[in-house]
Amino acid sequence: MRPLHAEWTKLRTLPSTWWLLAATVILTVAVGAAAAASLTSRVCPSPEACHEDTVKLSLTGVWLGQAACLILGALSMGAEYGSGTIRTTVTAMPVRWRVLLSKATALSLLTAGAGVVATLLSLWTAGLILPTNGFESPSLTDGPTLRAAAGSVLVLTLVAVLGLSAATLLRDSAGAITVGLGLLYVVPLLANVLPSPTWQQRVQRWFPMPAGLSVQATKNLARLPIGPWPGLGVLAAYAVGLLAVGAVLFRARDV
C-alpha cells in the first residue's frame, strides 16, 4: 500500500493532472454533443431511413478525449524522468515493478473516474439533443448501450496506461506522447489510403485504434472489421504488453 499511496499523492499533486482530466470530460462531451446535433432533418430525413448508430455517435468524443488521457499517462512517468526525481523514487522504493504497478493503478483509477463522468454526460447530453430530431435517447438499460458506455470508459483508461507504458520505455514525455498520438491517430488515417482493402482491414483489426473503439458499436456488428470485445482486447494487449516490456526495462536499467 505504501507505493500506491506515494504514487497516488504524486499523481494528484501534478498540476497537469486535473487540467487533463477536465479536458478529457470537456472534449468528450462537447464532440459527442456536436455529433448528435449533426443529425438534422437535412442530413437524415427520418430514423428509419438513416439507420444511424446513435449510441456510437453520442460517444464520438472519446476519439478526441483519449488524447488528454494519453498525455496524462505519459506525464505520470515522463515528468519524473524530466525532473530527475525518478532516482529518489527508486531509492525510496527499490522494488521497481511495484512502483510501476502502483503508478498504473493510481492512473487507471483517476482516468476511469473521469471516463465515467465523460461517458454519462455524453449520453445524457445526446439524450437531450437526439429527440429534437426524432431519434430515441440512449438508455443504459439497453445491453448494447451499457456495453458501449463501459467499453468507452475502458478505452480511456487503457489509453492512459498506453501513455504510461510508452513513457517508461522511452524515458521521455515528448517522445511518448508523439509515439502514442501516432498510434491513436496517424496509423488509422494511413490505413484509409492503403490501396489494398485487405490491408486496410488488417490495420483496423490489429492496431489499437480503431480496434478499441469498435466496442462503441451497437448496430451492424457483423460488418465491423473486429468485434466489440475482441477489438477492446487488442487495445488492452498493446497497453498491458508494452507496460510489461517497460517493467522489464525499468528493472534492468540504472534508472
Coordinates of C-alpha atoms in Angstrom, one line a residue:
M1 CA 0.0 0.0 0.0
R2 CA 2.9 2.3 0.6
P3 CA 4.0 2.5 -3.1
L4 CA 0.4 3.0 -4.1
H5 CA -0.1 5.8 -1.6
A6 CA 3.1 7.5 -2.8
E7 CA 2.1 7.3 -6.5
W8 CA -1.4 8.5 -5.7
T9 CA 0.0 11.5 -3.9
K10 CA 2.4 12.3 -6.7
L11 CA -0.2 12.0 -9.4
R12 CA -2.9 14.1 -7.7
T13 CA -0.4 16.8 -6.9
L14 CA 0.8 17.1 -10.5
P15 CA -0.6 20.5 -11.7
S16 CA -1.4 19.0 -15.1
T17 CA -3.4 16.0 -13.8
W18 CA -6.7 17.9 -13.0
W19 CA -6.5 20.0 -16.2
L20 CA -6.1 16.9 -18.3
L21 CA -8.9 15.1 -16.6
A22 CA -11.1 18.1 -17.1
A23 CA -10.0 18.3 -20.7
T24 CA -11.0 14.6 -21.1
V25 CA -14.5 15.3 -19.9
I26 CA -15.0 18.6 -21.8
L27 CA -13.7 17.3 -25.1
T28 CA -15.6 14.0 -24.9
V29 CA -18.9 15.7 -24.1
A30 CA -18.5 18.6 -26.5
V31 CA -17.6 16.5 -29.5
G32 CA -20.3 14.0 -28.7
A33 CA -22.9 16.8 -28.4
A34 CA -21.8 18.2 -31.7
A35 CA -22.1 14.8 -33.4
A36 CA -25.6 14.3 -32.0
A37 CA -26.6 17.7 -33.1
S38 CA -25.4 17.0 -36.7
L39 CA -28.3 14.6 -37.2
T40 CA -30.6 17.2 -38.6
S41 CA -33.5 16.5 -40.9
R42 CA -31.4 17.7 -43.8
V43 CA -28.8 15.1 -43.1
C44 CA -31.2 12.3 -42.0
P45 CA -34.8 12.8 -43.0
S46 CA -36.0 10.1 -40.6
P47 CA -34.5 7.5 -38.2
E48 CA -35.9 4.7 -40.3
A49 CA -34.2 6.0 -43.4
C50 CA -30.9 6.8 -41.7
H51 CA -30.2 3.7 -39.6
E52 CA -27.7 5.7 -37.6
D53 CA -25.9 4.2 -34.6
T54 CA -26.9 7.0 -32.2
V55 CA -25.1 5.4 -29.2
K56 CA -21.8 5.3 -31.1
L57 CA -22.4 8.8 -32.4
S58 CA -23.1 10.1 -28.9
L59 CA -19.7 8.7 -27.7
T60 CA -17.8 10.1 -30.6
G61 CA -16.0 12.5 -28.3
V62 CA -14.0 9.6 -26.8
W63 CA -12.0 9.7 -30.0
L64 CA -10.6 13.1 -29.1
G65 CA -10.8 12.8 -25.3
Q66 CA -8.4 9.9 -25.3
A67 CA -5.6 12.3 -26.4
A68 CA -5.8 14.0 -23.0
C69 CA -5.6 10.6 -21.3
L70 CA -2.6 9.6 -23.3
I71 CA -0.8 12.8 -22.3
L72 CA -1.7 12.3 -18.6
G73 CA -0.3 8.8 -18.7
A74 CA 2.9 9.9 -20.4
L75 CA 3.5 12.7 -17.9
S76 CA 2.8 10.4 -14.9
M77 CA 6.2 8.8 -15.7
G78 CA 7.9 11.2 -18.0
A79 CA 7.7 14.1 -15.6
E80 CA 9.9 12.2 -13.1
Y81 CA 12.5 11.4 -15.8
G82 CA 12.4 15.1 -16.9
S83 CA 12.9 16.4 -13.3
G84 CA 15.3 13.7 -12.2
T85 CA 13.1 12.7 -9.3
I86 CA 12.9 9.1 -10.6
R87 CA 16.2 8.5 -8.8
T88 CA 14.6 9.5 -5.5
T89 CA 11.6 7.2 -6.3
V90 CA 13.6 4.1 -6.9
T91 CA 15.9 4.8 -3.9
A92 CA 12.8 5.1 -1.6
M93 CA 11.1 2.1 -3.3
P94 CA 13.7 -0.3 -4.7
V95 CA 11.2 -2.9 -5.9
R96 CA 10.6 -1.3 -9.2
W97 CA 7.8 -3.4 -10.6
R98 CA 5.8 -2.3 -7.6
V99 CA 6.5 1.3 -8.4
L100 CA 5.3 0.9 -12.0
L101 CA 2.2 -1.2 -10.9
S102 CA 1.3 1.5 -8.4
K103 CA 1.6 4.2 -11.0
A104 CA -0.6 2.2 -13.4
T105 CA -3.2 1.6 -10.6
A106 CA -3.4 5.2 -9.5
L107 CA -3.5 6.4 -13.1
S108 CA -6.2 3.9 -14.0
L109 CA -8.4 4.9 -11.0
L110 CA -8.3 8.6 -11.8
T111 CA -8.8 8.1 -15.6
A112 CA -11.7 5.7 -15.1
G113 CA -13.4 8.2 -12.8
A114 CA -13.1 10.9 -15.4
G115 CA -14.2 8.4 -18.1
V116 CA -17.4 7.5 -16.2
V117 CA -18.3 11.2 -15.8
A118 CA -17.5 11.9 -19.5
T119 CA -19.4 8.9 -20.8
L120 CA -22.5 9.5 -18.7
L121 CA -22.6 13.2 -19.5
S122 CA -22.1 12.5 -23.2
L123 CA -25.1 10.1 -23.2
W124 CA -27.2 12.5 -21.1
T125 CA -26.4 15.4 -23.4
A126 CA -27.2 13.4 -26.5
G127 CA -30.4 12.3 -24.9
L128 CA -31.4 15.9 -24.8
I129 CA -30.5 16.6 -28.4
L130 CA -31.5 13.5 -30.3
P131 CA -35.3 13.5 -29.5
T132 CA -35.5 17.0 -31.1
N133 CA -34.6 15.3 -34.4
G134 CA -36.8 12.3 -34.0
F135 CA -34.3 9.9 -32.5
E136 CA -34.6 7.9 -29.3
S137 CA -32.5 8.8 -26.3
P138 CA -29.7 6.3 -25.5
S139 CA -30.6 4.2 -22.4
L140 CA -28.2 2.4 -20.2
T141 CA -30.9 -0.2 -19.5
D142 CA -30.2 -1.4 -23.1
G143 CA -27.5 -4.0 -23.1
P144 CA -25.5 -2.8 -26.2
T145 CA -25.7 0.8 -24.9
L146 CA -24.3 -0.3 -21.5
R147 CA -21.5 -2.2 -23.2
A148 CA -20.6 0.8 -25.4
A149 CA -20.6 3.0 -22.3
A150 CA -18.5 0.7 -20.1
G151 CA -16.2 0.0 -23.1
S152 CA -15.6 3.7 -23.6
V153 CA -14.5 4.1 -20.0
L154 CA -12.1 1.2 -20.5
V155 CA -10.8 2.7 -23.7
L156 CA -9.9 5.9 -22.0
T157 CA -8.3 4.0 -19.1
L158 CA -6.2 1.8 -21.4
V159 CA -5.1 4.7 -23.5
A160 CA -3.7 6.3 -20.3
V161 CA -1.9 3.1 -19.4
L162 CA -0.5 3.1 -23.0
G163 CA 0.9 6.6 -22.4
L164 CA 2.5 5.4 -19.2
S165 CA 4.0 2.4 -20.9
A166 CA 5.4 4.5 -23.7
A167 CA 7.0 6.9 -21.3
T168 CA 8.5 4.1 -19.3
L169 CA 10.1 2.6 -22.5
L170 CA 11.3 6.0 -23.9
R171 CA 12.0 7.8 -20.6
D172 CA 10.8 11.0 -22.2
S173 CA 7.3 12.6 -22.1
A174 CA 7.5 14.3 -25.5
G175 CA 8.7 11.1 -27.3
A176 CA 6.0 9.0 -25.6
I177 CA 3.2 11.5 -26.5
T178 CA 4.4 11.6 -30.1
V179 CA 4.5 7.8 -30.4
G180 CA 1.2 7.5 -28.7
L181 CA -0.6 10.0 -30.8
G182 CA 0.8 8.4 -33.9
L183 CA -0.7 5.0 -32.8
L184 CA -4.1 6.6 -32.0
Y185 CA -4.5 9.0 -35.0
V186 CA -1.8 8.7 -37.7
V187 CA -1.9 4.9 -38.2
P188 CA -5.8 4.8 -38.7
L189 CA -5.5 7.7 -41.2
L190 CA -2.8 5.9 -43.2
A191 CA -5.0 2.8 -43.2
N192 CA -7.6 4.8 -45.2
V193 CA -5.1 5.5 -48.0
L194 CA -3.7 2.0 -48.4
P195 CA -4.5 0.6 -51.9
S196 CA -5.4 -2.8 -50.6
P197 CA -8.8 -3.3 -48.9
T198 CA -7.3 -6.4 -47.2
W199 CA -4.5 -4.4 -45.6
Q200 CA -6.9 -1.7 -44.6
Q201 CA -9.0 -4.3 -42.7
R202 CA -5.9 -5.7 -41.1
V203 CA -4.8 -2.3 -39.8
Q204 CA -8.3 -1.8 -38.5
R205 CA -8.2 -5.1 -36.7
W206 CA -4.8 -5.2 -35.2
F207 CA -3.9 -1.7 -34.3
P208 CA -5.1 -0.1 -31.1
M209 CA -7.4 2.4 -32.9
P210 CA -9.9 1.9 -34.3
A211 CA -10.0 -1.7 -33.0
G212 CA -10.5 -0.4 -29.4
L213 CA -13.3 2.0 -30.4
S214 CA -15.3 -0.9 -32.0
V215 CA -16.6 -1.5 -28.5
Q216 CA -18.9 1.5 -29.0
A217 CA -20.8 0.0 -31.9
T218 CA -24.4 -1.2 -31.2
K219 CA -25.6 -1.8 -34.8
N220 CA -24.3 -3.7 -37.8
L221 CA -21.8 -5.6 -35.7
A222 CA -21.3 -8.2 -38.5
R223 CA -19.8 -5.5 -40.7
L224 CA -17.1 -4.5 -38.2
P225 CA -13.5 -5.5 -39.1
I226 CA -13.3 -6.8 -35.5
G227 CA -16.0 -7.4 -32.8
P228 CA -16.5 -5.0 -29.9
W229 CA -14.9 -7.0 -27.1
P230 CA -12.1 -8.5 -29.3
G231 CA -11.3 -5.0 -30.5
L232 CA -11.1 -3.8 -26.9
G233 CA -8.8 -6.8 -26.3
V234 CA -6.4 -5.6 -29.0
L235 CA -6.1 -2.2 -27.2
A236 CA -5.6 -3.9 -23.9
A237 CA -2.9 -6.1 -25.4
Y238 CA -1.0 -3.1 -26.5
A239 CA -1.3 -1.3 -23.2
V240 CA -0.6 -4.2 -20.9
G241 CA 2.0 -5.7 -23.2
L242 CA 4.0 -2.5 -23.5
L243 CA 3.7 -2.0 -19.8
A244 CA 5.2 -5.5 -19.2
V245 CA 8.1 -4.7 -21.5
G246 CA 8.5 -1.3 -19.8
A247 CA 8.6 -3.1 -16.4
V248 CA 11.4 -5.4 -17.6
L249 CA 13.5 -2.4 -18.9
F250 CA 12.7 -0.3 -15.8
R251 CA 14.2 -3.1 -13.7
A252 CA 17.2 -3.7 -15.9
R253 CA 18.3 0.0 -16.3
D254 CA 20.2 2.0 -13.8
V255 CA 17.2 4.3 -13.6

